[in-house]
Amino acid sequence: MSTLSLSPQALALGAIFLATFLIPKLLQWRARMDKLNAIPTVGSSGLFSSHLSARRYKMHAREIIQEGYTKFPGQAFKVPLPDRWEVIVSGKQMMEDIKKASDLDLSFIEAVGETMQSDYTLGMPARVDTYQVEVVRTPLTRNLAARFDDLRDEIKAAFADEIPAKETEWMKVPMLYTVMKIVSRTSNRYFVGLPLCRDPDYINLNIEYTIDAFNGAKTLQRFPTVLKPIVRQFLTDVPTCLKRATKHIEPLIKERLQKEVDFGSSDWPDKPNDLISWLLDEAKGERRKDIIYNIVSRVLLVNFAAIHTTSMTFTNALFYLAANPHLAQPLREEIESTVAEFGWTKAAMGKMWKLDSFLKETTRLDGLGGLTMSRMVLRDFTFSNGTVVPAGTIVSVASYGMHHDDALYEDPETLKPFRFSNKREMEGEGIKHQMVGIDPSFGLFGGGRHMCPGRFFAVNEIKALVGHILVTYDIKFEGDGGYPEPDWNGASLSPNGFAQVMFRKRSATPASTA
């Protein structure tokens, strides 16, 4: 009978392997778990029971986040996800700690990289060199007043095509998808101009890319890093979207590059004032390598951010209007009087305090989800209250709990459309409480240095869209139905995708035809 024996050399190599690789990894994991275990759990924290809680989180994230927010005010708690733990914090001080933290400690970019698998869905170049952020923050925002006529023109044309309602009868409209088409057209009138913004395939690919990127991220999260390039290519629709976008945008890029050669300058006559030009202006030197892919992927990325946020917020506001038809008149009066004085301009949007308040309030009640200000912890991070969150953890703020906190908002479960405009009418408060403003109790646009740079464009566009509906149509739900419950998927929230809204054309007014 033979026995398996190992030479002393083999045993020694095994011991070295354990001592060099496995034991340090085990100790590192144990130290990390000790820090996580010091943070209270909502749900189960056992090795197997935590997986059951993770499954529950997918369907009941709102209730779980609210439970943690209520049990641990101003503190941190953790929730189990299928592949990791997420730490959630609340309270002004912990939010300030996140805002002030260095990107070397708490990284917004790395959090997006993990949750959205951005290297594979949104493009690695845009993560490594984020010059598109500066484009959105500066030329895209600063040109809004100069380009507002284009937005207004596209809004009128898009609604005429998508919602051709009559004065004599009600028209039923599937809201969310229709809104996404209108938002795609309007945003891209500003981003890429005519005629491309009206191309049906281009409109559809931007809508599909928004959906495909989210779905692709979920698929990619299930695979190890080494397999993700293959998974992206064969198990997601992202490459197809990129090819379609390249077909549409590449000719525009090449034409403008040729103009630079012909005129010997990047400033040539009749140069379009749009996103493609602004990105090319920023892409100098080394950034000109693989320029077609770099510009196309960034145009898609800006569309992804704009269409998703604007469509969700716009649709949500329409649902509240349809469920509360009595709100139309005071909003309509403000819009008509403001347009009579200032026209459909960026300046006019700034004067519409009631509309701004209504949009902020409807977003407060049902925004884009339960969490905001997500960051990846790159180095063990100690909050000012002593809470330690280990490296490799994603930490977020419980925005839904904050937005429904009666210590921050009076009667927080009730729609008060002019909650914020009433505050602005108080002495010294005129520039405060705006939707785009820095408000520590309002989390739609995040906070700190990574606060959404596109919020000024988004809010002005949404005001123009809702304003057009109010002066052009009467709207309601069939049978005078109430607000349709939104759809939760984990901590993400979107308006009901099946709800339909009834539209009827109003008699023409100066504001509706301007």
PDB file of C-alpha atoms in Angstrom, residues 207 235 371 394 434 436 457 491:
ATOM      1  CA  ILE A 207     -32.612  56.256 -25.338  1.00  0.00           C
ATOM      2  CA  LEU A 235     -23.314  39.862 -23.593  1.00  0.00           C
ATOM      3  CA  LEU A 371     -29.093  57.207  -2.086  1.00  0.00           C
ATOM      4  CA  ILE A 394     -18.877  52.158  -1.175  1.00  0.00           C
ATOM      5  CA  GLN A 434     -33.562  77.127  -5.748  1.00  0.00           C
ATOM      6  CA  VAL A 436     -29.953  74.171  -8.624  1.00  0.00           C
ATOM      7  CA  PHE A 457     -28.739  72.982 -18.091  1.00  0.00           C
ATOM      8  CA  ALA A 491     -32.003  51.794  -4.319  1.00  0.00           C
TER       9      ALA A 491
END
